[in-house]
PDB file with one MODEL, atoms N, CA, C and O in Angstrom:
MODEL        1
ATOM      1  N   UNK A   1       0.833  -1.187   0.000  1.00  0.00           N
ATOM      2  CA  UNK A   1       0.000   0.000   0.000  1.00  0.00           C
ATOM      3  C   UNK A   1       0.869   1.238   0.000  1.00  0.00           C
ATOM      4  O   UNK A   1       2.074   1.363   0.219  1.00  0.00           O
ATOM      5  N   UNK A   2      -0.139   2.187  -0.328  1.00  0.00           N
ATOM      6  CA  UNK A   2       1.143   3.498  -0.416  1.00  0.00           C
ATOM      7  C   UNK A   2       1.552   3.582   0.978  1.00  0.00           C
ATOM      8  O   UNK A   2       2.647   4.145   0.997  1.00  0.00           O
ATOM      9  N   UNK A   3       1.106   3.227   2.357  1.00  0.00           N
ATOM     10  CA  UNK A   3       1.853   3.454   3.492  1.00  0.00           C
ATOM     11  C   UNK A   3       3.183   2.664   3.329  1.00  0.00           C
ATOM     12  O   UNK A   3       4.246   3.222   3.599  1.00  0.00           O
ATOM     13  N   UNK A   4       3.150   1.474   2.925  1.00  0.00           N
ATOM     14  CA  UNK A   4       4.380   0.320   3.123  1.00  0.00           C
ATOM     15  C   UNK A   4       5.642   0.950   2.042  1.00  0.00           C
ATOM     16  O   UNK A   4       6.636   0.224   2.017  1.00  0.00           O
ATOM     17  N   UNK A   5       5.710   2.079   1.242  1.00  0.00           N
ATOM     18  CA  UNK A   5       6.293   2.670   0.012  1.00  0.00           C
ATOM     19  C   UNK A   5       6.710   3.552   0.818  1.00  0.00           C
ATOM     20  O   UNK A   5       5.938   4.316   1.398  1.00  0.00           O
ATOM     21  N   UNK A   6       8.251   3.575   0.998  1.00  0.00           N
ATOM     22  CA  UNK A   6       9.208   4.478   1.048  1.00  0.00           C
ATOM     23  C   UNK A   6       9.206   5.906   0.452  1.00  0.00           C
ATOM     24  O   UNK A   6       9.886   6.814   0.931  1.00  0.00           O
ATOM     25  N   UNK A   7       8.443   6.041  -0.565  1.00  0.00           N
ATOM     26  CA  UNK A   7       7.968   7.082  -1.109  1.00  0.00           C
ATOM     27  C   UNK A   7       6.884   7.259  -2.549  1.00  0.00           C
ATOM     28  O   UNK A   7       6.819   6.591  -3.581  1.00  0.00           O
ATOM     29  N   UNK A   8       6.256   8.230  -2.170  1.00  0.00           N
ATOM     30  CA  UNK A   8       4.939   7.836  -3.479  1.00  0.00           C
ATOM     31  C   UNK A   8       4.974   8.431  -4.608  1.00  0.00           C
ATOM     32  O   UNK A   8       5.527   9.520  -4.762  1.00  0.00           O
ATOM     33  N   UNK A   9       4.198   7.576  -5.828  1.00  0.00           N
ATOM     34  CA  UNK A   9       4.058   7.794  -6.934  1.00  0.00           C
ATOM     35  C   UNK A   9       4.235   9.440  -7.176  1.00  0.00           C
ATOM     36  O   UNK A   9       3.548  10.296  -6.619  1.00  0.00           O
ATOM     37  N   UNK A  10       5.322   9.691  -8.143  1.00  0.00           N
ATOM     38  CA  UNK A  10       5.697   9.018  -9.582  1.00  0.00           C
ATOM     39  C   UNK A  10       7.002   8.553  -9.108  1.00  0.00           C
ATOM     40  O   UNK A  10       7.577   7.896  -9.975  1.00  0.00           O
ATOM     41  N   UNK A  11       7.674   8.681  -7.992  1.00  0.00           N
ATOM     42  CA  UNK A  11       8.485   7.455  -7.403  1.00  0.00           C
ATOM     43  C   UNK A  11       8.123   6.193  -7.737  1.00  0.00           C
ATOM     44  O   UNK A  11       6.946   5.834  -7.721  1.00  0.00           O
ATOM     45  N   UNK A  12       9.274   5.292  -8.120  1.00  0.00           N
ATOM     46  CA  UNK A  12       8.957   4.035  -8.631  1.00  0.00           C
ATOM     47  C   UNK A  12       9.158   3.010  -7.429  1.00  0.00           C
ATOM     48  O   UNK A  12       9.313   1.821  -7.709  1.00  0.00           O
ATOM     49  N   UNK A  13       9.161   3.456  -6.004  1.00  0.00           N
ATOM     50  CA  UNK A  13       9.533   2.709  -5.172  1.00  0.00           C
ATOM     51  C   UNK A  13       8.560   1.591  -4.861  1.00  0.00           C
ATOM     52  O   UNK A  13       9.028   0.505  -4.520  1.00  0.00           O
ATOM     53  N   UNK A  14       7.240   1.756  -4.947  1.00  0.00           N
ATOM     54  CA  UNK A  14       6.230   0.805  -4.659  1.00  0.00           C
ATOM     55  C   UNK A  14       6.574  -0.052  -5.440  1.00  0.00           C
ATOM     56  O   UNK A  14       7.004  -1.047  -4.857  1.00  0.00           O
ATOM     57  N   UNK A  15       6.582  -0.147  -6.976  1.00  0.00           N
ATOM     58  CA  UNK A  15       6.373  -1.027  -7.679  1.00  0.00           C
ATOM     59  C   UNK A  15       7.652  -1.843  -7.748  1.00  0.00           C
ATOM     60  O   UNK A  15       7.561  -3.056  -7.941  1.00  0.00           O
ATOM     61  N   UNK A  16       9.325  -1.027  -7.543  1.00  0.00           N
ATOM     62  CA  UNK A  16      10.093  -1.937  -7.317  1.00  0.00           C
ATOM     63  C   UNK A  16      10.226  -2.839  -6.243  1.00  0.00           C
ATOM     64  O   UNK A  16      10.835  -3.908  -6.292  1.00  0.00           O
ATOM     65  N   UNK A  17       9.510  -2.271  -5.065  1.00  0.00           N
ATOM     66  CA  UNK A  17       9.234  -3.544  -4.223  1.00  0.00           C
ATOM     67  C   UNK A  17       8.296  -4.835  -4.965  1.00  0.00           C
ATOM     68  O   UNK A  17       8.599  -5.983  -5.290  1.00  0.00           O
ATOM     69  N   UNK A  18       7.488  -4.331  -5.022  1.00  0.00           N
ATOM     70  CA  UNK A  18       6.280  -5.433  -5.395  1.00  0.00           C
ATOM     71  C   UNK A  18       7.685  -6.093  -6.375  1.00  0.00           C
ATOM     72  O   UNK A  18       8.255  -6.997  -5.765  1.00  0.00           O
ATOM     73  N   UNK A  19       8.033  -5.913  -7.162  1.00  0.00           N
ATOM     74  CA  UNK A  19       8.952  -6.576  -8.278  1.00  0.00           C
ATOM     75  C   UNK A  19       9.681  -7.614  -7.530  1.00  0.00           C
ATOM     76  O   UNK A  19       9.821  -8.794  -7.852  1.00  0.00           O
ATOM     77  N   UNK A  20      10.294  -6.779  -6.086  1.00  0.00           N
ATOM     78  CA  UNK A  20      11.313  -7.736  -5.444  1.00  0.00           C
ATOM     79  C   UNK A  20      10.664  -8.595  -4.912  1.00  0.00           C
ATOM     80  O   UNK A  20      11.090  -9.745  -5.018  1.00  0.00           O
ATOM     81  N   UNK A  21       9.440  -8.365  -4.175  1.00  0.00           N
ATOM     82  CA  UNK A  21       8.674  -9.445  -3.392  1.00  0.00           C
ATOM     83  C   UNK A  21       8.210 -10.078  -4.065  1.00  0.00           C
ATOM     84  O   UNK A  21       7.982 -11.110  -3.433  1.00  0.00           O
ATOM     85  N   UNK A  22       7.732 -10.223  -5.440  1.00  0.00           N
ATOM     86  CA  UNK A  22       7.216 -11.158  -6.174  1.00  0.00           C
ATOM     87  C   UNK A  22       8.232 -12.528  -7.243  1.00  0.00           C
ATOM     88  O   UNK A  22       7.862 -13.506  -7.893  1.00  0.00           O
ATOM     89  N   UNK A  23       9.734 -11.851  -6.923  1.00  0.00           N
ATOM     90  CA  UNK A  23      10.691 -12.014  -7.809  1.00  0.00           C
ATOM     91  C   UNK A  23      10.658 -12.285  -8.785  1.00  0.00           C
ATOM     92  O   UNK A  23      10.977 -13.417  -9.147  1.00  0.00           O
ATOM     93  N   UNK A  24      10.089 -10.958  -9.944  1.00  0.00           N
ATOM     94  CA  UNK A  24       9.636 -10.624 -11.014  1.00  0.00           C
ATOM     95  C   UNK A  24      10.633 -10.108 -11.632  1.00  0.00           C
ATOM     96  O   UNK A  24      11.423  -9.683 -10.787  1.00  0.00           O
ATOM     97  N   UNK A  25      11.163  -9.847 -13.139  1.00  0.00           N
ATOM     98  CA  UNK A  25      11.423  -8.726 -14.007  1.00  0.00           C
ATOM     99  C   UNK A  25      10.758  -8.071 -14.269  1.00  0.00           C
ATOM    100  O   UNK A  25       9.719  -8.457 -14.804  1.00  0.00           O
ATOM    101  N   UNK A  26      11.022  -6.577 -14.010  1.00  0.00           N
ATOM    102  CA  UNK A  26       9.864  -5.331 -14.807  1.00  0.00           C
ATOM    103  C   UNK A  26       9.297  -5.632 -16.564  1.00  0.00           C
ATOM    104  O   UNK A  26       8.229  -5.298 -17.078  1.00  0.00           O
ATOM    105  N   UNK A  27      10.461  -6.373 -17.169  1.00  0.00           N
ATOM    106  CA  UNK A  27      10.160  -6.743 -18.499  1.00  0.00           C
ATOM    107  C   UNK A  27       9.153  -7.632 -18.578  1.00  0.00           C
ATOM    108  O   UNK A  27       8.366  -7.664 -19.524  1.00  0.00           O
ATOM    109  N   UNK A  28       9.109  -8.643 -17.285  1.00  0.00           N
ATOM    110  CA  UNK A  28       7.670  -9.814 -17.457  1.00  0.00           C
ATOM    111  C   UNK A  28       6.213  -9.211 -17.019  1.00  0.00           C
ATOM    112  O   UNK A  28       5.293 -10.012 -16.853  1.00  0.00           O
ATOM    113  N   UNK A  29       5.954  -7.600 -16.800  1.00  0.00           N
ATOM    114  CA  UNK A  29       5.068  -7.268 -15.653  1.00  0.00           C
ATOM    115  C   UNK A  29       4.116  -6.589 -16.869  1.00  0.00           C
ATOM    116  O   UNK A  29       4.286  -6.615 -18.088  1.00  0.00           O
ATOM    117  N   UNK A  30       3.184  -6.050 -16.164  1.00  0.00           N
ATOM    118  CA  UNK A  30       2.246  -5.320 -17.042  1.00  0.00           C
ATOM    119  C   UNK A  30       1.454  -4.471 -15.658  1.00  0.00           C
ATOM    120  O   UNK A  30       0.989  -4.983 -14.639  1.00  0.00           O
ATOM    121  N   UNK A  31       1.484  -3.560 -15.905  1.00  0.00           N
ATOM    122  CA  UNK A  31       0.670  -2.538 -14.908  1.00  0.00           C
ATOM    123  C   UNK A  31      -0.738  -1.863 -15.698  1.00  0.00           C
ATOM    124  O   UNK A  31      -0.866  -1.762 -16.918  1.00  0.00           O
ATOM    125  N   UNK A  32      -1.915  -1.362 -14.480  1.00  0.00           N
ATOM    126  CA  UNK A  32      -2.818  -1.356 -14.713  1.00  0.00           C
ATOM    127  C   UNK A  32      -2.926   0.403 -14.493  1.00  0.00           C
ATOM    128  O   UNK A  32      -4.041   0.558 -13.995  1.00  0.00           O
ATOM    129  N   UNK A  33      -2.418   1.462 -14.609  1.00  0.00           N
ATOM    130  CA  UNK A  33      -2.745   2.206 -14.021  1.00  0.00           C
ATOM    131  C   UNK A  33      -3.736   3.475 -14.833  1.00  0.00           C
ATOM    132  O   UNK A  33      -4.084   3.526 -16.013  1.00  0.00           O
ATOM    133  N   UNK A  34      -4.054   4.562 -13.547  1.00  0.00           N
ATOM    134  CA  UNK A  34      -5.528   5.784 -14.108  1.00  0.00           C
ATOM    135  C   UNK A  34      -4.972   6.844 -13.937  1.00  0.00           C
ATOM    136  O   UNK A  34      -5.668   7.768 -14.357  1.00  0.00           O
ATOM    137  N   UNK A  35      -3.536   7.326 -13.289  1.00  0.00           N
ATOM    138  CA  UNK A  35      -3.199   8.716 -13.225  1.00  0.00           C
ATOM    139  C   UNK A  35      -1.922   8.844 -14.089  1.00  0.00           C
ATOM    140  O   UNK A  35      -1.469   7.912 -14.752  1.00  0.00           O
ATOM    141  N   UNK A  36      -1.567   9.659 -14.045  1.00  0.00           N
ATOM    142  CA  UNK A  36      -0.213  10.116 -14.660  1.00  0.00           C
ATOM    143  C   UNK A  36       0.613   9.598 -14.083  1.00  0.00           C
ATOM    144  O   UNK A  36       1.360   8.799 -14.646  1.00  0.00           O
ATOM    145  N   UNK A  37       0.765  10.016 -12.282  1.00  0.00           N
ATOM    146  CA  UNK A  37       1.625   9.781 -11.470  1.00  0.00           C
ATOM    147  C   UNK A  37       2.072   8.134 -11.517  1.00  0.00           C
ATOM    148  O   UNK A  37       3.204   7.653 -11.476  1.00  0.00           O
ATOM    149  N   UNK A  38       0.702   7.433 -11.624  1.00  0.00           N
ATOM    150  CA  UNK A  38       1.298   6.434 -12.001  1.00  0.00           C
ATOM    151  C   UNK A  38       1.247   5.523 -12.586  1.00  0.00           C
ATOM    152  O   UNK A  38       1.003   4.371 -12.226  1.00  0.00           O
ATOM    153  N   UNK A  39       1.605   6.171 -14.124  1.00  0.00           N
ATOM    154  CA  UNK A  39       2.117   5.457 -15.261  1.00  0.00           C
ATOM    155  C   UNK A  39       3.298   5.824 -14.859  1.00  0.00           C
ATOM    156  O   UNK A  39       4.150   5.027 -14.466  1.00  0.00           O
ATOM    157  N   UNK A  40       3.506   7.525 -14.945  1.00  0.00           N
ATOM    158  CA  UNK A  40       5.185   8.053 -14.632  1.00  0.00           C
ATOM    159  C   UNK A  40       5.765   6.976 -13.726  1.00  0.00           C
ATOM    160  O   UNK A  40       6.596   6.309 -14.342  1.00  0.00           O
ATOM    161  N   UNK A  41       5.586   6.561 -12.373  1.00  0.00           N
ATOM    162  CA  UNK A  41       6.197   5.560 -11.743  1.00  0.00           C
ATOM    163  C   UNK A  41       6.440   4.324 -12.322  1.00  0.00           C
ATOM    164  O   UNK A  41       7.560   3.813 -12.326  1.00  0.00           O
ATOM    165  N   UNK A  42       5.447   3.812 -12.815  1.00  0.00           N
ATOM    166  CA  UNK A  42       5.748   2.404 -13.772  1.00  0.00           C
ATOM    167  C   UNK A  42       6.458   2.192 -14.383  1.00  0.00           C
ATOM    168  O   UNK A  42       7.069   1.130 -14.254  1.00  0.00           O
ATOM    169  N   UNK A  43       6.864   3.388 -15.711  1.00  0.00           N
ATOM    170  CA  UNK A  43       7.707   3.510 -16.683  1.00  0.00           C
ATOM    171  C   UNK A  43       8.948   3.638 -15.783  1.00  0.00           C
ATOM    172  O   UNK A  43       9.818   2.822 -16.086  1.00  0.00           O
ATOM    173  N   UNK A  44       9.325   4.631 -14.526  1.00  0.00           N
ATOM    174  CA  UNK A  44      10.404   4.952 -14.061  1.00  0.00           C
ATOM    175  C   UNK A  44      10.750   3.256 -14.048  1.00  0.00           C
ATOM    176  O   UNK A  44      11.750   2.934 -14.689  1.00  0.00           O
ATOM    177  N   UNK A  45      10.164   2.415 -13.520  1.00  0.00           N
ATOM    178  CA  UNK A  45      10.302   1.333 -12.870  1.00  0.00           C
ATOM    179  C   UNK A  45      10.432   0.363 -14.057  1.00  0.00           C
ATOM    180  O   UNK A  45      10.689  -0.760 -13.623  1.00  0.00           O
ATOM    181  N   UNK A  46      10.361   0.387 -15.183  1.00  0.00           N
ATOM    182  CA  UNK A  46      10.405  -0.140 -16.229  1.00  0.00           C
ATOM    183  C   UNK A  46       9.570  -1.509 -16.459  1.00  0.00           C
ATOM    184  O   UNK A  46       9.875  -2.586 -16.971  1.00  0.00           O
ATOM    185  N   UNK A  47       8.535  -1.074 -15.938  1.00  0.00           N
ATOM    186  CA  UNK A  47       7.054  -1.986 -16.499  1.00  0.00           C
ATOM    187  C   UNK A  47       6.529  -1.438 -17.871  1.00  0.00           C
ATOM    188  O   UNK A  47       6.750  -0.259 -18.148  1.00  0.00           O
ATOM    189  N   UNK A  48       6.043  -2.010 -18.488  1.00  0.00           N
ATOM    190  CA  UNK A  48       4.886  -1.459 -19.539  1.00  0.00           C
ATOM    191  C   UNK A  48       3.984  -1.401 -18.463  1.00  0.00           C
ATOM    192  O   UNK A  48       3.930  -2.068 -17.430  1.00  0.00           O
ATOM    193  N   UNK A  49       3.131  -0.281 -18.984  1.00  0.00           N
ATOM    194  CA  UNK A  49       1.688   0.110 -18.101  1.00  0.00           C
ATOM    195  C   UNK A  49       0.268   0.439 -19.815  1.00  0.00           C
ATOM    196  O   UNK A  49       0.414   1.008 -20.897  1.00  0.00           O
ATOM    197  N   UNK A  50      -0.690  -0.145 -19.286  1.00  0.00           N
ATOM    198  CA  UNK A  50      -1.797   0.335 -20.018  1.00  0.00           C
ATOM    199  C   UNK A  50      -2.641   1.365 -19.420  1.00  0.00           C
ATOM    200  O   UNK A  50      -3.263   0.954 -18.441  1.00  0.00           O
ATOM    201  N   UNK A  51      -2.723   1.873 -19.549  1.00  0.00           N
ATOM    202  CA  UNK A  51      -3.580   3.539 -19.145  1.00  0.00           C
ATOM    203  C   UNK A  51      -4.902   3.245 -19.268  1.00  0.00           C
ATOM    204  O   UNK A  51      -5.370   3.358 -20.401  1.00  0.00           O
ATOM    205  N   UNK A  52      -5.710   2.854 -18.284  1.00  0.00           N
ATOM    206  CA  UNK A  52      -7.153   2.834 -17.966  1.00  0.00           C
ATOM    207  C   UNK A  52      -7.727   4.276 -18.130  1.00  0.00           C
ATOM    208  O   UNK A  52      -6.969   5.226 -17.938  1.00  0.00           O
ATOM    209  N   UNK A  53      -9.326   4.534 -18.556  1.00  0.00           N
ATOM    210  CA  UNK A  53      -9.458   6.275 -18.165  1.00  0.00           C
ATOM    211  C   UNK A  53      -9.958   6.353 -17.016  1.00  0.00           C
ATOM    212  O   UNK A  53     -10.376   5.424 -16.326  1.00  0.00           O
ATOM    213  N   UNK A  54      -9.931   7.484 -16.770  1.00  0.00           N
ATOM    214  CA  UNK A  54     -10.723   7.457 -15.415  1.00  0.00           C
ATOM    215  C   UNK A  54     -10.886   9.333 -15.542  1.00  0.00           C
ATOM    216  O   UNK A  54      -9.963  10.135 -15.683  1.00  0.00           O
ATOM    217  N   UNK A  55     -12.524   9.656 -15.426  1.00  0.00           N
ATOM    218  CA  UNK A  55     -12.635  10.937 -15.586  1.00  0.00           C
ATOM    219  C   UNK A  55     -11.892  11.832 -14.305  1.00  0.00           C
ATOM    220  O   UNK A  55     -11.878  13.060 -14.396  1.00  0.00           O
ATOM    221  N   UNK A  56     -11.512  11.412 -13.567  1.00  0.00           N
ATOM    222  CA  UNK A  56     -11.021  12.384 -12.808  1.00  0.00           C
ATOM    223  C   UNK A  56      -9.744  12.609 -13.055  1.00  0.00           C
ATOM    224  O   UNK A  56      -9.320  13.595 -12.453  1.00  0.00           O
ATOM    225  N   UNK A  57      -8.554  11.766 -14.074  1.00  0.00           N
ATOM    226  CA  UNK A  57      -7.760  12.216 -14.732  1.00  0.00           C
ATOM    227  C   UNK A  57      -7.250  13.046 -16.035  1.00  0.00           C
ATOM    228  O   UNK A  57      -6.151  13.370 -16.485  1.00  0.00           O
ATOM    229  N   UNK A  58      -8.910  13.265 -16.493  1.00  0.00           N
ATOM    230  CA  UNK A  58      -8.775  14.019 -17.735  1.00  0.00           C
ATOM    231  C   UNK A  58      -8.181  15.522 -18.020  1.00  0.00           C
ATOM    232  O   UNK A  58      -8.201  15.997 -19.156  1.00  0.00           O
ATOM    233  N   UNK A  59      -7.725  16.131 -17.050  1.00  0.00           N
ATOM    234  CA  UNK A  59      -6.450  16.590 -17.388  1.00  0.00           C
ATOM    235  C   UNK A  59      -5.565  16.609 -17.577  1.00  0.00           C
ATOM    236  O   UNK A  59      -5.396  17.672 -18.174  1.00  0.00           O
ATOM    237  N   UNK A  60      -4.734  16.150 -17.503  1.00  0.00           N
ATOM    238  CA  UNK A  60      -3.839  15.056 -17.393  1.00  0.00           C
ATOM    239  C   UNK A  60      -3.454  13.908 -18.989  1.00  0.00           C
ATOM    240  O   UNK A  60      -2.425  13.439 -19.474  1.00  0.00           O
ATOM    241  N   UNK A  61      -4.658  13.871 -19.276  1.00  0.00           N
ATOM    242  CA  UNK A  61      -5.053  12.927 -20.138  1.00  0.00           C
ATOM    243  C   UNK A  61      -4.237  12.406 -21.768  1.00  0.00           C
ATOM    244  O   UNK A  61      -4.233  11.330 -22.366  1.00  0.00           O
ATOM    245  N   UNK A  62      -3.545  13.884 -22.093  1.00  0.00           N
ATOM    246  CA  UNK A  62      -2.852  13.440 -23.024  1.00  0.00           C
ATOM    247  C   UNK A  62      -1.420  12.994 -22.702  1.00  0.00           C
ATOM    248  O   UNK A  62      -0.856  12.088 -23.316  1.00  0.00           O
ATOM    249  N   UNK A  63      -0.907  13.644 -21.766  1.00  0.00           N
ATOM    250  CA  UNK A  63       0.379  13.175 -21.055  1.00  0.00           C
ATOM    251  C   UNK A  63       0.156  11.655 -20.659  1.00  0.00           C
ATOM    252  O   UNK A  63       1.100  10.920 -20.949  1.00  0.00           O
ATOM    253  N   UNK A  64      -0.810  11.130 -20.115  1.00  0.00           N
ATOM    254  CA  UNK A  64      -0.995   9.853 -19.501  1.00  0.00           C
ATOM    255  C   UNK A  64      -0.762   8.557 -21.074  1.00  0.00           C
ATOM    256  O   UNK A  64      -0.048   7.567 -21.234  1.00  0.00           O
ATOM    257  N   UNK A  65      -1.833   9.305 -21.987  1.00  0.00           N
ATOM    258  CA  UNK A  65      -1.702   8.581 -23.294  1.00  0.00           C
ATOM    259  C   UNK A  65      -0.209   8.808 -24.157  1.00  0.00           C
ATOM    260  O   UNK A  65       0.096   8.148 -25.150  1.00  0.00           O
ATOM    261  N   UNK A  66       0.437   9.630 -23.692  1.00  0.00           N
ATOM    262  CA  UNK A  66       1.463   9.685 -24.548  1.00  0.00           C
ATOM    263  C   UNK A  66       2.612   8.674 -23.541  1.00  0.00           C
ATOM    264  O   UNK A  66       3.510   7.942 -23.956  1.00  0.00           O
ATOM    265  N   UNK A  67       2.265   8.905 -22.340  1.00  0.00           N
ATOM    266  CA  UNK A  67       3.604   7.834 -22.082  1.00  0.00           C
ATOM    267  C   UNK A  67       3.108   6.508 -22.067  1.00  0.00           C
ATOM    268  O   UNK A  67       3.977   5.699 -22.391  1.00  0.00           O
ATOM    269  N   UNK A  68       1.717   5.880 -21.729  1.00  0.00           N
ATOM    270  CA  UNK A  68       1.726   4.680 -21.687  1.00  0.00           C
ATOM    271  C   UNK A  68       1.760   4.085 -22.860  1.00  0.00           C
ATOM    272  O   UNK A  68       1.698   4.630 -23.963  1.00  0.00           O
ATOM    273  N   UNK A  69       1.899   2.507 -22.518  1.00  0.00           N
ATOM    274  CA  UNK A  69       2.377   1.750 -23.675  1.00  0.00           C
ATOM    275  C   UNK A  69       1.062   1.106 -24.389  1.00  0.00           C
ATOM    276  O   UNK A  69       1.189   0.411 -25.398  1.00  0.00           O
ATOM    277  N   UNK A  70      -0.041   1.341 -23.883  1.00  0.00           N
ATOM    278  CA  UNK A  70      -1.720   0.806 -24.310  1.00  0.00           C
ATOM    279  C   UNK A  70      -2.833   1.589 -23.526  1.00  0.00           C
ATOM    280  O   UNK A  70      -2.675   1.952 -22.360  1.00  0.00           O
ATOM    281  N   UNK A  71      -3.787   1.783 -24.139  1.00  0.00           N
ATOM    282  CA  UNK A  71      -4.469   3.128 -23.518  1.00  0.00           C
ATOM    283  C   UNK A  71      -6.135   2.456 -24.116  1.00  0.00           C
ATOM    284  O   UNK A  71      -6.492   2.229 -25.272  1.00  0.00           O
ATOM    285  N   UNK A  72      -6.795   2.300 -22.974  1.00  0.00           N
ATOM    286  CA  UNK A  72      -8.248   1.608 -23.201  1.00  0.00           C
ATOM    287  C   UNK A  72      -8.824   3.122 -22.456  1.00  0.00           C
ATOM    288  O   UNK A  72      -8.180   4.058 -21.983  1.00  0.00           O
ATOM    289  N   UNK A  73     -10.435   2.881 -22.594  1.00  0.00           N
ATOM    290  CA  UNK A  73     -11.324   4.300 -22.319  1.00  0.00           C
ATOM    291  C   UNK A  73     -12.358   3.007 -21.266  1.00  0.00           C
ATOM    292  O   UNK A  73     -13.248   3.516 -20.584  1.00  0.00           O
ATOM    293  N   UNK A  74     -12.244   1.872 -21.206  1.00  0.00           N
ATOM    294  CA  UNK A  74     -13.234   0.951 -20.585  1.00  0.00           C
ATOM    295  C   UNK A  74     -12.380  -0.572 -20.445  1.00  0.00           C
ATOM    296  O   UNK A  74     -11.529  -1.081 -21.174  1.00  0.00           O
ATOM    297  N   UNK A  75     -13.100  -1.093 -19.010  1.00  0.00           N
ATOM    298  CA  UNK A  75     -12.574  -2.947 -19.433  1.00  0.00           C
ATOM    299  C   UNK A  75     -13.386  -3.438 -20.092  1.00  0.00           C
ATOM    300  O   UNK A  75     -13.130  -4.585 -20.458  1.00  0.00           O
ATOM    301  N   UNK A  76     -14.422  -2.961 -20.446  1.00  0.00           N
ATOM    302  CA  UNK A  76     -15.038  -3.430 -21.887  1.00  0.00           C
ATOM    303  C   UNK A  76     -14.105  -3.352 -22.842  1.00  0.00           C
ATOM    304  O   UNK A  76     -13.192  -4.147 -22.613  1.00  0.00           O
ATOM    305  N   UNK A  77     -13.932  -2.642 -23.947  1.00  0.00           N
ATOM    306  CA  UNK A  77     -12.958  -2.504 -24.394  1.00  0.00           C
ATOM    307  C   UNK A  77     -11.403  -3.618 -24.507  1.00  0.00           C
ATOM    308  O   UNK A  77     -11.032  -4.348 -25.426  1.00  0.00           O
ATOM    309  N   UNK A  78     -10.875  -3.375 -23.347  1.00  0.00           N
ATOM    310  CA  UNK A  78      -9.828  -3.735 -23.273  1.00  0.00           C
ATOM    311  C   UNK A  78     -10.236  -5.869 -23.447  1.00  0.00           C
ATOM    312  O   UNK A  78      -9.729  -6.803 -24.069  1.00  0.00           O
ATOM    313  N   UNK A  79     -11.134  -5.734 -22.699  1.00  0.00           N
ATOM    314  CA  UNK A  79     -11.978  -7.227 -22.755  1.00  0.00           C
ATOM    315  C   UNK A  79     -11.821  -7.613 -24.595  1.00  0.00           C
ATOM    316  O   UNK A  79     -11.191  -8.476 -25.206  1.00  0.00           O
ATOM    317  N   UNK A  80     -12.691  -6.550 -25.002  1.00  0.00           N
ATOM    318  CA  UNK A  80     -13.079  -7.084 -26.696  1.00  0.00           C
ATOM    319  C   UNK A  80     -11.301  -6.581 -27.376  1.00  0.00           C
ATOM    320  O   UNK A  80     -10.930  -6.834 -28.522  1.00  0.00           O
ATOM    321  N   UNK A  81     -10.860  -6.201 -26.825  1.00  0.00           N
ATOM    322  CA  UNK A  81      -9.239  -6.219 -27.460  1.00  0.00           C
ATOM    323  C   UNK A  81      -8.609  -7.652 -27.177  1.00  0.00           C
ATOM    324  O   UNK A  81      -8.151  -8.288 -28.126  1.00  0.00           O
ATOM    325  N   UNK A  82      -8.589  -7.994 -26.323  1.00  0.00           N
ATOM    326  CA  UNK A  82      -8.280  -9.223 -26.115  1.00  0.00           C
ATOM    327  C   UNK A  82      -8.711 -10.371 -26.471  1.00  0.00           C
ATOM    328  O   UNK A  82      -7.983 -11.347 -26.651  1.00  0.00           O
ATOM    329  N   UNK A  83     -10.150 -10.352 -26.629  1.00  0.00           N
ATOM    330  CA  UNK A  83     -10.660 -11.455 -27.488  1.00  0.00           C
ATOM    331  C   UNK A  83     -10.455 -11.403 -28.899  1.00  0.00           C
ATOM    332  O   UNK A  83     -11.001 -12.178 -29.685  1.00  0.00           O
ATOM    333  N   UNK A  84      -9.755 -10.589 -29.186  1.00  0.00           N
ATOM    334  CA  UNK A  84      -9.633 -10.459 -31.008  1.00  0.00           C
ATOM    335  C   UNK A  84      -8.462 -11.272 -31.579  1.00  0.00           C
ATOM    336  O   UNK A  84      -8.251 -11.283 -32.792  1.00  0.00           O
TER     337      UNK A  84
ENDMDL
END
């Protein structure tokens, strides 16, 4: 949780834990995230991240789509992407 994180998003510290505790490569991971802050952390951390929307980030919104690596508006969506 962000309490157990040494420091928070767009710090990549959360997610390099989770990496260590899971004994993962960032290259095998895939992140789910809705803000900027953290995609920015993900990428620091060298996950691919897909950019969920979420209206309370729509400012934000083109920065979020320009750094992530897949960008859905719904898990609908992302659902019928996957079944294709």
């Amino acid at each position: 949780t962000r309490d157990d994180a040494p420091a928070m998003k767009p710090d990549p510290a959360i997610f390099n834990m989770v990496l260590t505790a899971l004994n993962v490569k960032a290259e095998d991971c895939l992140v789910f995230e809705d803000s900027l802050v953290g995609v920015e952390a993900a990428k620091k951390a060298g996950i691919a991240v897909v950019a969920m929307y979420d209206k309370y980030s729509d400012g934000e919104r083109s920065e979020i789509n320009a750094l992530a690596d897949y960008t859905f508006d719904s898990f609908t969506q992302l659902m019928e992407t996957l079944s294709e």
